[in-house]
Short mmCIF file of C-alpha atoms in Angstrom, two decimals:
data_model
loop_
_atom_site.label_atom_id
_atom_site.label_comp_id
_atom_site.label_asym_id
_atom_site.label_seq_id
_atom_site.Cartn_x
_atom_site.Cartn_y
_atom_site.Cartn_z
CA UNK A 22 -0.28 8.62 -18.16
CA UNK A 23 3.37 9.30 -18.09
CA UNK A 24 6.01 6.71 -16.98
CA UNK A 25 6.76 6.48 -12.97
CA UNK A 26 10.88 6.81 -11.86
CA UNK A 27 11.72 6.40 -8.33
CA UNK A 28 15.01 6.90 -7.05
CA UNK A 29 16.77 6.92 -4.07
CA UNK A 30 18.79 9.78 -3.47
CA UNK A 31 22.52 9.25 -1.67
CA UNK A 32 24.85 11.52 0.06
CA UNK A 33 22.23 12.22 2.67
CA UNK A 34 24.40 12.85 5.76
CA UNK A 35 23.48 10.87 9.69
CA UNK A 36 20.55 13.30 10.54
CA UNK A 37 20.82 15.11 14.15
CA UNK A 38 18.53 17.25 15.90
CA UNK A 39 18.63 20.57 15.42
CA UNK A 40 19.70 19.98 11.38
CA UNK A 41 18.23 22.08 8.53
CA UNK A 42 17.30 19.26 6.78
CA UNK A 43 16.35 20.44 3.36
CA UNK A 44 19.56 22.40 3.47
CA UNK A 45 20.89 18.69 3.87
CA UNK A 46 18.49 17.34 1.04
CA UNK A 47 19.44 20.55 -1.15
CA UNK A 48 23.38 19.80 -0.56
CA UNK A 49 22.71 15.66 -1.91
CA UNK A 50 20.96 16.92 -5.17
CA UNK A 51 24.15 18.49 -5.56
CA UNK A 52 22.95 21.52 -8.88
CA UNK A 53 20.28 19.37 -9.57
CA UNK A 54 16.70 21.43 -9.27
CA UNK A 55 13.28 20.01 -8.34
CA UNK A 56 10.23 20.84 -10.47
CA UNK A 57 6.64 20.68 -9.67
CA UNK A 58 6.76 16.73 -11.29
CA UNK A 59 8.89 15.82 -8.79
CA UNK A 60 7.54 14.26 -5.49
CA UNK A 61 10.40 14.03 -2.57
CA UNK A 62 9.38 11.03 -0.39
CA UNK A 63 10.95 11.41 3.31
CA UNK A 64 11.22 8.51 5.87
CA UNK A 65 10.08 10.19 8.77
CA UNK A 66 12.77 9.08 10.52
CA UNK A 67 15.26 12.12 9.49
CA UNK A 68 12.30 14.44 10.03
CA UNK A 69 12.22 13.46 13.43
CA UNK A 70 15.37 13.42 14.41
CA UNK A 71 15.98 16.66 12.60
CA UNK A 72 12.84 18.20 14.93
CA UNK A 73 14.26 16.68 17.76
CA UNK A 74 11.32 14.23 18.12
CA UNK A 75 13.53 12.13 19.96
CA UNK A 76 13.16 10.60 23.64
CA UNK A 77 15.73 9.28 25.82
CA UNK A 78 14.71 6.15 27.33
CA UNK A 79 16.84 7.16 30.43
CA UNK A 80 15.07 10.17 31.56
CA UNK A 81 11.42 8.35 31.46
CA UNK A 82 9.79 7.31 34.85
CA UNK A 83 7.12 4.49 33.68
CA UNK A 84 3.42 5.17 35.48
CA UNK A 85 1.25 2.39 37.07
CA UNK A 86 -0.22 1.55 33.68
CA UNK A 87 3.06 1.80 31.52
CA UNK A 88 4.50 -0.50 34.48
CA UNK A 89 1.78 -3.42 34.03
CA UNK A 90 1.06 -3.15 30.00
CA UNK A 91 5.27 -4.08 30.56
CA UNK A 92 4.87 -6.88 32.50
CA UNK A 93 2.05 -8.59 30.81
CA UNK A 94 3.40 -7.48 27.64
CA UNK A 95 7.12 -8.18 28.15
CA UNK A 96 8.68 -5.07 27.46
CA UNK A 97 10.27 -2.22 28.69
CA UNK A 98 7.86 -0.27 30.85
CA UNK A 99 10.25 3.13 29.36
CA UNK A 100 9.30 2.34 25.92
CA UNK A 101 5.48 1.36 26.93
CA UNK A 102 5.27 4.65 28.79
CA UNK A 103 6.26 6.59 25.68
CA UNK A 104 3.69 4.69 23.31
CA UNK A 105 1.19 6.20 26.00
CA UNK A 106 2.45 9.08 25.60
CA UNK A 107 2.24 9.52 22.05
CA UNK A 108 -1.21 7.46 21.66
CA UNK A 109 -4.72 8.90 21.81
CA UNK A 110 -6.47 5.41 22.31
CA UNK A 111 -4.34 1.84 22.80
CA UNK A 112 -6.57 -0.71 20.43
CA UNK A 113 -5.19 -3.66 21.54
CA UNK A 114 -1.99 -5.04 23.31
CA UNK A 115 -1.19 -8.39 22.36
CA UNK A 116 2.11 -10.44 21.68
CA UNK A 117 3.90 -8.01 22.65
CA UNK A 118 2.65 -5.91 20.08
CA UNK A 119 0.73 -1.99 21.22
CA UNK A 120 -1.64 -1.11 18.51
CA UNK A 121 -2.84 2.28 19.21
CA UNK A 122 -4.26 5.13 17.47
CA UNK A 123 -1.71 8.50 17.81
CA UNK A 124 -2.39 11.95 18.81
CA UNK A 125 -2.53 12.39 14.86
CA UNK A 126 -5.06 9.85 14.50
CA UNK A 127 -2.72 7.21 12.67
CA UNK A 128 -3.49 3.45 13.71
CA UNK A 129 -0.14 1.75 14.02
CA UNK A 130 2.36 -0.66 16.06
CA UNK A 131 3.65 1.35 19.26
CA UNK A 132 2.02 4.71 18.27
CA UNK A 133 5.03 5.08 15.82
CA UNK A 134 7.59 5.02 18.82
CA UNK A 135 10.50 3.24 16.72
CA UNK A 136 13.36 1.87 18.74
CA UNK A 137 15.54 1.10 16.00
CA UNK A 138 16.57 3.97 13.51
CA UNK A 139 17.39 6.16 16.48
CA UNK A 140 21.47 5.71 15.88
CA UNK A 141 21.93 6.07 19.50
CA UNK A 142 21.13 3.00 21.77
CA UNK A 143 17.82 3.52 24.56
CA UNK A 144 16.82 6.24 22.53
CA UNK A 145 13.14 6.18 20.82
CA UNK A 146 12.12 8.41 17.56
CA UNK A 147 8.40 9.79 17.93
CA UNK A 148 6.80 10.78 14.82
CA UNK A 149 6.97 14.22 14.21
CA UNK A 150 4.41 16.70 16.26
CA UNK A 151 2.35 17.29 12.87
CA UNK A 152 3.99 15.74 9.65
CA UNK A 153 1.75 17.82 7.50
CA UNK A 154 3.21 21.05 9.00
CA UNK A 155 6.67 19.41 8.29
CA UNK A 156 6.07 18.80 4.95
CA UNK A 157 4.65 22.11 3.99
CA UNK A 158 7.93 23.55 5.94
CA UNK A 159 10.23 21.40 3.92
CA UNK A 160 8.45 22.45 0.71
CA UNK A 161 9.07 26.01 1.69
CA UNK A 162 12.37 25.43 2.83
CA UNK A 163 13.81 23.81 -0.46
CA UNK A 164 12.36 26.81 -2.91
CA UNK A 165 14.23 29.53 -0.30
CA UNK A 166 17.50 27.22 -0.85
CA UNK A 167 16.95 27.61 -4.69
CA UNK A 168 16.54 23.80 -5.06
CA UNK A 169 13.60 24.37 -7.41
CA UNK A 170 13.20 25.34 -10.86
CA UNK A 171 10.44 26.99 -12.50
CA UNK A 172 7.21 27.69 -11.21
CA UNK A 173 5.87 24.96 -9.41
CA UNK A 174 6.84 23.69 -6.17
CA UNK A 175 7.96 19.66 -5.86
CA UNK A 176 5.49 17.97 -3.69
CA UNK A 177 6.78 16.46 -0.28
CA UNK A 178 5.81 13.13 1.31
CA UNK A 179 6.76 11.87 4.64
CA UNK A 180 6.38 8.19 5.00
CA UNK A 181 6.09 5.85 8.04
CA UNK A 182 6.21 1.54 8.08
CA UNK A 183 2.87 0.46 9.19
CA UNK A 184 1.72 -3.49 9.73
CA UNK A 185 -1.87 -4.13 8.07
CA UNK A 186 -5.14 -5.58 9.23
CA UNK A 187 -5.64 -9.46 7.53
CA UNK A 188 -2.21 -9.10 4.99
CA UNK A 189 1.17 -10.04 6.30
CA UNK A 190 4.32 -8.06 6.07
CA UNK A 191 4.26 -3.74 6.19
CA UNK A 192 4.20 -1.25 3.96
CA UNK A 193 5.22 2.61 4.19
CA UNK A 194 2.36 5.08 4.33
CA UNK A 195 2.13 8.58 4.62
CA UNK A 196 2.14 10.74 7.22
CA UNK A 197 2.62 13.96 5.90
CA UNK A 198 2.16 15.58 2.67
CA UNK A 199 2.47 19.09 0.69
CA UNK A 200 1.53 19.70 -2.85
CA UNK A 201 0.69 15.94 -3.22
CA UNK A 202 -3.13 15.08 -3.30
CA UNK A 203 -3.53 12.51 -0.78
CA UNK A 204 -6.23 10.71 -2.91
CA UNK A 205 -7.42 10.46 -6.28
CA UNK A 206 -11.07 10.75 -6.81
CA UNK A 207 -12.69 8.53 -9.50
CA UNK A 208 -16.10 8.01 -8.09
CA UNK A 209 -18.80 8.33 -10.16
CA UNK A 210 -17.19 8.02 -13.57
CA UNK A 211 -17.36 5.38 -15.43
CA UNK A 212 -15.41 2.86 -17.79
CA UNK A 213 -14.85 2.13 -21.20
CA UNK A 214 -18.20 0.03 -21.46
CA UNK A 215 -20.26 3.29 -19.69
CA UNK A 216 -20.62 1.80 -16.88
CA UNK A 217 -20.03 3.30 -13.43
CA UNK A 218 -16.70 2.34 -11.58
CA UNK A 219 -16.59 1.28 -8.27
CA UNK A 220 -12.83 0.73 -7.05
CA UNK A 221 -12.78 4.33 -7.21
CA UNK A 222 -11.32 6.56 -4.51
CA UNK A 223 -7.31 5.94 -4.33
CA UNK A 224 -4.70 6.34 -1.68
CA UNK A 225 -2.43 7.71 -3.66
CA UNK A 226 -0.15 9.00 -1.31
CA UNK A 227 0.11 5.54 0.40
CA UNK A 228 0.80 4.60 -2.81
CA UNK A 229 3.39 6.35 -3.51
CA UNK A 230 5.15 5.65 0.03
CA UNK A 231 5.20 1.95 -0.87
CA UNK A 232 6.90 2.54 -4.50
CA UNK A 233 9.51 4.67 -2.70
CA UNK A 234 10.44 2.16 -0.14
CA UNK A 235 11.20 -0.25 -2.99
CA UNK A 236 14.31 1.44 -4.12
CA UNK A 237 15.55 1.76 -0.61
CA UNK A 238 17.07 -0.95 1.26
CA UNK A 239 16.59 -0.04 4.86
CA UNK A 240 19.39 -0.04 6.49
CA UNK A 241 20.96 1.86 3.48
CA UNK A 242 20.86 5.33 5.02
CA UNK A 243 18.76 6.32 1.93
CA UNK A 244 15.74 8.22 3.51
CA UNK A 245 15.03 9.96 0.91
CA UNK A 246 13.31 8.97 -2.39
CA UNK A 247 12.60 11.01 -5.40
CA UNK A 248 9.73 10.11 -7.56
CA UNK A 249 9.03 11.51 -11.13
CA UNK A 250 5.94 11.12 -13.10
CA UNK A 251 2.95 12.11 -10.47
CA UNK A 252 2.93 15.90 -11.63
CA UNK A 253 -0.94 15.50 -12.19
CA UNK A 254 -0.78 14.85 -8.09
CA UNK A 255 1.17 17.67 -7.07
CA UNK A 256 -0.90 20.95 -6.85
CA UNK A 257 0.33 24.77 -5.98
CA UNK A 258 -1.25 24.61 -3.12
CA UNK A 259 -0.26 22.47 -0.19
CA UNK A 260 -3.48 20.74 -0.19
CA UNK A 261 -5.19 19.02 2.46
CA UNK A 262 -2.32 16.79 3.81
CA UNK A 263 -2.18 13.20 5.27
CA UNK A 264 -4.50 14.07 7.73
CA UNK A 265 -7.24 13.46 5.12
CA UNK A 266 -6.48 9.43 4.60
CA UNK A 267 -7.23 9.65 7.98
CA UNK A 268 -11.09 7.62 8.94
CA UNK A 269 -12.28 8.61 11.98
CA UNK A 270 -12.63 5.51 14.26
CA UNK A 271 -16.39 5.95 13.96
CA UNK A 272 -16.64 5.71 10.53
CA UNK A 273 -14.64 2.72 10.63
CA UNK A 274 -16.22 -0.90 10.01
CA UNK A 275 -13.26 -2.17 11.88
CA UNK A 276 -13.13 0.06 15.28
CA UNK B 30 18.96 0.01 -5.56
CA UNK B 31 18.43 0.42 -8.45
CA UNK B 32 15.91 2.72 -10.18
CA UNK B 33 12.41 1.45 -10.31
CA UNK B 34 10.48 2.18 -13.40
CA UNK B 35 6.62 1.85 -14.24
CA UNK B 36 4.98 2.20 -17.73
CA UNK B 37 1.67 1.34 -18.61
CA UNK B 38 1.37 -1.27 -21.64
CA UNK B 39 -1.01 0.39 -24.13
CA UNK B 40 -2.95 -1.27 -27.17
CA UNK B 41 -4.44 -4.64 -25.18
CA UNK B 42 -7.98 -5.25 -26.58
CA UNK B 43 -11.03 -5.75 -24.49
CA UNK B 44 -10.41 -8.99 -23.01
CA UNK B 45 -13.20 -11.64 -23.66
CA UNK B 46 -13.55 -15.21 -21.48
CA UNK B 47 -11.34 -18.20 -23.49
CA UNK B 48 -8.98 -15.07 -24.62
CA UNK B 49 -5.27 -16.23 -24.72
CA UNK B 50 -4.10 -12.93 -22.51
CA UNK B 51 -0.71 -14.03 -22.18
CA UNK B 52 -1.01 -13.98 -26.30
CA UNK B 53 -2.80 -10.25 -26.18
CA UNK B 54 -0.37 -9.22 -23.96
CA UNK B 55 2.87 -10.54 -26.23
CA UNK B 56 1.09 -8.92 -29.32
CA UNK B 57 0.69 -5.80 -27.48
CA UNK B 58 4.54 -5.74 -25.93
CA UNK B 59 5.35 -5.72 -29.90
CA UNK B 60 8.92 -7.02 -30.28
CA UNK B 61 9.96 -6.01 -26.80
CA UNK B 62 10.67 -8.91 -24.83
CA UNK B 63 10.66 -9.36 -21.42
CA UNK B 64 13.51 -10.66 -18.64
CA UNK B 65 13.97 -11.48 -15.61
CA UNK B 66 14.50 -7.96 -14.69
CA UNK B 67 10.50 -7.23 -15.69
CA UNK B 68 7.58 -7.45 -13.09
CA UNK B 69 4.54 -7.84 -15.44
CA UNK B 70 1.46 -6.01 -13.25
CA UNK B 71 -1.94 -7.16 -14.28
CA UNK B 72 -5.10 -5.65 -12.80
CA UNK B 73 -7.43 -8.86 -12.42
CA UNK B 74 -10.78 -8.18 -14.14
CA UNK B 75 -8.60 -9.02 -17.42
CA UNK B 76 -7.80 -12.34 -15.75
CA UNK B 77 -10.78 -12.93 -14.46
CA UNK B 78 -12.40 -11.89 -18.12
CA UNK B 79 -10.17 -14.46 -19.87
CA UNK B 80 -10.67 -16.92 -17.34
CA UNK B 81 -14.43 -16.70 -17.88
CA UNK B 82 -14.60 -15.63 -13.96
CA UNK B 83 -17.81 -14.12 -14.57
CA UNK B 84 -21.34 -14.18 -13.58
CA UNK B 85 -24.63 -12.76 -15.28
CA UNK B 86 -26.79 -11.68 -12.59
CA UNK B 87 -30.24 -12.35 -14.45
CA UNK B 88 -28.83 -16.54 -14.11
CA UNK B 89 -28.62 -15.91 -9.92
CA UNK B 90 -31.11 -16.84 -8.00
CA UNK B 91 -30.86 -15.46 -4.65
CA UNK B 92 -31.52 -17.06 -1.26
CA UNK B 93 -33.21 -16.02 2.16
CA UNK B 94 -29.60 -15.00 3.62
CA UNK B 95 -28.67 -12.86 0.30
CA UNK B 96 -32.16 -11.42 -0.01
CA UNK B 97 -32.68 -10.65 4.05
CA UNK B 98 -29.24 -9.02 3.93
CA UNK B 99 -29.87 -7.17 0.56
CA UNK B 100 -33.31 -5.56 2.34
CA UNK B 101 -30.62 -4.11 4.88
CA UNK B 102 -28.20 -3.03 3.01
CA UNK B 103 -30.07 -1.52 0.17
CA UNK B 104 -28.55 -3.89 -1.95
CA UNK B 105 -29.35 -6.02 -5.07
CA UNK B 106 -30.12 -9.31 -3.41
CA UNK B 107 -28.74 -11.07 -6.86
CA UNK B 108 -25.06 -9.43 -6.55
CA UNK B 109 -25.03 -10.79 -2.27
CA UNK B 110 -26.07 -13.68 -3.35
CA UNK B 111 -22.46 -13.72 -5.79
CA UNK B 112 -20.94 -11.81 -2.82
CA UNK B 113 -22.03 -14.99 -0.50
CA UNK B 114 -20.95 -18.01 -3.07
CA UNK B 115 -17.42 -16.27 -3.06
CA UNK B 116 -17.30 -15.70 0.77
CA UNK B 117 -15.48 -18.07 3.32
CA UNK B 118 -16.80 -15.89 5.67
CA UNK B 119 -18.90 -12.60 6.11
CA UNK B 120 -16.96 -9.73 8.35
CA UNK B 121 -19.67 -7.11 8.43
CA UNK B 122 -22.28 -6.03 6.62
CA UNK B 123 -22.83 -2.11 7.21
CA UNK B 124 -23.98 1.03 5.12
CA UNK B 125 -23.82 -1.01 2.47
CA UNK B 126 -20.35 -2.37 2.56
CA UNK B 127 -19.93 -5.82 2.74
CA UNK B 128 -16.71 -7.15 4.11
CA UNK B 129 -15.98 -10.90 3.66
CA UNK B 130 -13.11 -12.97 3.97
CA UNK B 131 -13.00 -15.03 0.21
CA UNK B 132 -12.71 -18.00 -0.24
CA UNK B 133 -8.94 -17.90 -1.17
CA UNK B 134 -8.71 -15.96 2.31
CA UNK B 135 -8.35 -12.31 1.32
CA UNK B 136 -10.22 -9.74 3.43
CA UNK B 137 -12.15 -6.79 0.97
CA UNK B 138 -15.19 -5.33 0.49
CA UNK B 139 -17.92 -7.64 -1.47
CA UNK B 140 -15.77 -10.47 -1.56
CA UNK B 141 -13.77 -9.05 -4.66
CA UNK B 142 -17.64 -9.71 -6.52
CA UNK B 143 -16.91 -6.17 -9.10
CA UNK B 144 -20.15 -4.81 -10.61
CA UNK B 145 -18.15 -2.29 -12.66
CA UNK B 146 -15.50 -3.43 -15.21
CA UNK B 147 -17.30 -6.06 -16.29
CA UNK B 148 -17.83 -4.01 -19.50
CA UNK B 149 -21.51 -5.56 -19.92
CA UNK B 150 -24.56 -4.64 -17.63
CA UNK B 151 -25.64 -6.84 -14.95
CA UNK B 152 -22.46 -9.00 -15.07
CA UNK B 153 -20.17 -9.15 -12.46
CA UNK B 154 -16.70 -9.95 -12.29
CA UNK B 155 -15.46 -12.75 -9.47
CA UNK B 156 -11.69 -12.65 -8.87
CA UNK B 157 -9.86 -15.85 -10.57
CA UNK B 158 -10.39 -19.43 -8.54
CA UNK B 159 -6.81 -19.41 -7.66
CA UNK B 160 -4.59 -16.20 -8.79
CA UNK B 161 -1.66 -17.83 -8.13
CA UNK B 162 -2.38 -20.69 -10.19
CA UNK B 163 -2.93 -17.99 -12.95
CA UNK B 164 0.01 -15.90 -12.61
CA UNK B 165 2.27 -18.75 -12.58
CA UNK B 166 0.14 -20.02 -15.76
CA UNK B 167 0.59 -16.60 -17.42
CA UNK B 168 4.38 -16.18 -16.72
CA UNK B 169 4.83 -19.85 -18.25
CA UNK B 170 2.72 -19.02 -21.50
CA UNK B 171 4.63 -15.90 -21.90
CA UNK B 172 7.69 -17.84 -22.25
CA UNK B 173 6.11 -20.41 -24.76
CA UNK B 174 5.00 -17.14 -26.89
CA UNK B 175 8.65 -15.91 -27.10
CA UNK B 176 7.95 -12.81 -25.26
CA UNK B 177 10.78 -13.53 -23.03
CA UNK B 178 14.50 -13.24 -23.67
CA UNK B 179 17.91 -14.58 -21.70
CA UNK B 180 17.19 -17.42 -19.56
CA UNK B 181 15.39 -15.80 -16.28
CA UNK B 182 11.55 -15.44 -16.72
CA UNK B 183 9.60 -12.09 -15.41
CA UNK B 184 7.67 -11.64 -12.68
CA UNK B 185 3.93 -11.69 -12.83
CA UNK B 186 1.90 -9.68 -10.01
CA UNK B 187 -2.30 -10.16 -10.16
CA UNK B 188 -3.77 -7.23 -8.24
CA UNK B 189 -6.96 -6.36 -6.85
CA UNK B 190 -8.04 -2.90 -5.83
CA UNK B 191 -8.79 -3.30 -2.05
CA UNK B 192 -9.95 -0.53 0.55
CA UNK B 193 -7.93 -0.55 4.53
CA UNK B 194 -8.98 -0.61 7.97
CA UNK B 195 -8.58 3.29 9.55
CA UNK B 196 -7.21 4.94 6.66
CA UNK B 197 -9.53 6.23 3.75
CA UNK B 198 -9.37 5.56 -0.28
CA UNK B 199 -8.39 1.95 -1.32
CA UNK B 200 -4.74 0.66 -2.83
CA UNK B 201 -3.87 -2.32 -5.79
CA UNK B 202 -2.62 -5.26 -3.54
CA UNK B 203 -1.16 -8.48 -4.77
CA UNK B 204 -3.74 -11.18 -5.38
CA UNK B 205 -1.70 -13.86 -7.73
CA UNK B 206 2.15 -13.93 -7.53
CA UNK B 207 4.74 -15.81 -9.91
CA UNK B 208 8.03 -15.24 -9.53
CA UNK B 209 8.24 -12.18 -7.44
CA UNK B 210 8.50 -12.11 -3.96
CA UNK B 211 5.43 -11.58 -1.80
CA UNK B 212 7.45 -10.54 1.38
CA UNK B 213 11.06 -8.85 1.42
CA UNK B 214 12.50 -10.04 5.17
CA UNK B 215 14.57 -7.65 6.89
CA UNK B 216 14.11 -9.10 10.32
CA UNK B 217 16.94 -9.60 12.66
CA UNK B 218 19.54 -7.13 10.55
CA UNK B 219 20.73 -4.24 12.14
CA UNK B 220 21.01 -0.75 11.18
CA UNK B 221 24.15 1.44 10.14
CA UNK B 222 23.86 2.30 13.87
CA UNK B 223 24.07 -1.44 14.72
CA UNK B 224 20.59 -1.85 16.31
CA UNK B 225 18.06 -4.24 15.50
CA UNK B 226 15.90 -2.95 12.72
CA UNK B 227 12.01 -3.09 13.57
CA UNK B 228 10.08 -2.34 10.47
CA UNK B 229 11.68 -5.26 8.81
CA UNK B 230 9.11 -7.68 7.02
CA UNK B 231 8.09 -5.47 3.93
CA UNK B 232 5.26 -6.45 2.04
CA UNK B 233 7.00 -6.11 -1.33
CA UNK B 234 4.52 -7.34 -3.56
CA UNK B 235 1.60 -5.23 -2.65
CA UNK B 236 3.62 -2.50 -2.75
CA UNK B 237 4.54 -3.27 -6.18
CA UNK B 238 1.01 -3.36 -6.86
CA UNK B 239 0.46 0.28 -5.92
CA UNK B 240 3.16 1.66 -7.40
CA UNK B 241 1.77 -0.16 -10.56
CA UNK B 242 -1.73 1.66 -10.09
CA UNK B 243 0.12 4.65 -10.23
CA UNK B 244 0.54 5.16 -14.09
CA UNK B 245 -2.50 3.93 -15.50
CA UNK B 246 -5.73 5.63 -14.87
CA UNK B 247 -9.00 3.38 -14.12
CA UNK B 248 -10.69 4.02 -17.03
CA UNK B 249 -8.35 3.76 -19.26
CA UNK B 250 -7.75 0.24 -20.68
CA UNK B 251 -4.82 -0.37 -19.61
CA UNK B 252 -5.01 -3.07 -17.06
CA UNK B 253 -1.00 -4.02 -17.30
CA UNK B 254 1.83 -2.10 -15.63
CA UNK B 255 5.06 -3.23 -16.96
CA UNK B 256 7.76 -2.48 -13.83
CA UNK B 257 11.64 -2.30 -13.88
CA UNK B 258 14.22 -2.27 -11.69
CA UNK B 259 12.83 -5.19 -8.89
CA UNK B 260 15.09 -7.61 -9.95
CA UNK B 261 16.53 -8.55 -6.93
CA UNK B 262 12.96 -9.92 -5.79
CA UNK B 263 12.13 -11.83 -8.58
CA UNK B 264 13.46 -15.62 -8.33
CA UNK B 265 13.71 -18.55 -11.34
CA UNK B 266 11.15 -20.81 -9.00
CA UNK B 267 7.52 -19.30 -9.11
CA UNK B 268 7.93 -18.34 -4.79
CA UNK B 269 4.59 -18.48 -2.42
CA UNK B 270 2.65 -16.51 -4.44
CA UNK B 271 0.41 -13.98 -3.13
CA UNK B 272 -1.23 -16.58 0.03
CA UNK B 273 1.78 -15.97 1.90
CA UNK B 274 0.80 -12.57 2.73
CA UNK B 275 -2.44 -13.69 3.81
CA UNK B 276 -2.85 -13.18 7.26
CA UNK B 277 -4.96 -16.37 8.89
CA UNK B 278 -7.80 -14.46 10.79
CA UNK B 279 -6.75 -16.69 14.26
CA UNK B 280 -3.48 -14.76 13.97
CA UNK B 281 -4.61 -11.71 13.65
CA UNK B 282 -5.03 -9.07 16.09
CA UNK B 283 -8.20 -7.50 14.38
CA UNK B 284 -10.17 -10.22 13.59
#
């Protein structure tokens, strides 16, 4: 398999809504062009605030539920109310912490609702409305700017930070892909010795995510990563996005 | 940051228990030596191989517990019997899957107990007794060898190949740490916006491991991932290791 680069890419301007932002991403390559064995890896963060996915603390009225999760919870009933909003199911709330599962389907720490990163104080960055759909958008976006060469389109990954069941610490995941499969399917072949393998179905995407967040310190303003070496990843097509690393809580062993 | 590179290390042998593998692993880095600059990323069936971490099931005699639960889960009441000796504690046990915590404290499927890769029928692999103990062992014998040059030793990262709660496929986590940092802490520094950064306790290591997993496909002999470019993480003193980013199950929120 061919050697893995990740870099961060710099010159990436403060994202605000309403920005084009592969226009932005186009202008930091400066001429350079983006083949199909390149993967760009996003922070969600810019995507966000580029889609507006923003919510102003200010103009949220807390409900009845919002209001006591606060209290018992100690936070700010604003902030609670939003992690409502964007949440499908709340898991659990304890510590202080909101684990819920979002209208996506993602399990994760306040439904993704990120105070910090927002640049502007009592302001909250959602994840973006469907990350996939952003992705695919981006991909699009960058071949109409000319910031590809050839034939094949770069792949596009949008990551989040997500704690983890049983490990400490977090690592960045994705949320939305195009071009990039989102896992690698080994299952039923088998190794060297003939016999079949059973570690065998990888998250390659989230693997990816994490490798990108090592070359980015993160309060570097260095959202954007570009990987080389996954070409055997990235398809034509946009593929099936992050929505397919997604297990339905049913199927779950740990509901 | 700098740029982070990944290469697999080709031409290690099949790995056999009283192996030297810090010695197969010099003779297969040629003359190239190694610095401080170089996280060494081993997959641990080769450990475990060396280290004689291995079982033949036709020796295991399997009791009521293994052979009731075996009738359920359509198992072979010889491997849950393994699966059992290596648990601290059994999770579930569902379509099959068995989820323990191990004795070391990690939370995966079948206790780490791997029926493939163990390159001989009805042989299993166990994960090393203490993977910490080995990497630390391994990055010390590498030095001895020669297969390290200026005066700061590599990294050495032992990972396993572990599935995750709510999102599909499995990832390479770190199991045995020497000299790298498990956890990268972020906490309590503020953005370029001046607000408290959340996502802030990165679980370096692990992601490490998956960016490792990356360039080497499963069946290809190649169980070691040379990475450069994580410097910064990787300290003269050996660290935590890889039990610091266990989670204890009392503190956890999904227990």
């Amino acid at each position: 398999l061919a050697t893995l680069t990740a870099r961060a890419l710099p010159g990436l301007p403060e994202v605000r809504p309403g920005d084009d932002l592969a226009e932005l991403i186009a202008a930091a390559l400066g001429g350079r062009a983006l083949t199909g064995e390149h993967l760009l890896v996003i922070a969600h963060t810019v995507v966000s605030k580029a889609e507006g996915a923003l919510v102003e603390l200010s103009t949220v009225i807390p409900g009845a539920r919002a209001r006591e999760l606060a209290a018992e919870q100690d936070r700010d009933p604003r902030q609670v109310q939003v992690v409502l909003d964007e949440s499908r199911q709340l898991l659990r709330a304890e510590r202080g912490v909101l684990i819920a599962r979002t209208r996506h389907g993602f399990v994760c720490a306040n439904a993704g609702v990120d105070a910090s990163n927002a640049s502007v104080a009592d302001t909250v960055v959602l994840l973006p409305r469907d990350a996939d759909a952003s992705a695919r958008a981006l991909r699009r976006r960058l071949f109409e700017l000319g910031a590809v060469s050839g034939e094949r389109l770069p792949g596009v990954l949008i990551t989040d930070t997500f704690g983890r069941a049983w490990r400490h610490g977090q690592v960045d995941v994705a949320i939305g892909l195009a071009g990039l499969a989102p896992l690698e399917d080994w299952r039923g072949r088998r190794d060297a010795a003939g016999l079949e393998l059973q570690a065998t179905w990888l998250a390659v995407a989230d693997a990816a995510a994490g490798a990108a967040d090592l070359v980015r310190a993160k309060d570097s303003g260095e959202p954007v990563v570009v990987i080389e070496g996954l070409g055997r990843l990235i398809g034509d097509g946009d593929g099936p996005g992050a929505a397919a690393l997604i297990r339905p809580l049913e199927e779950d062993l740990f509901p």
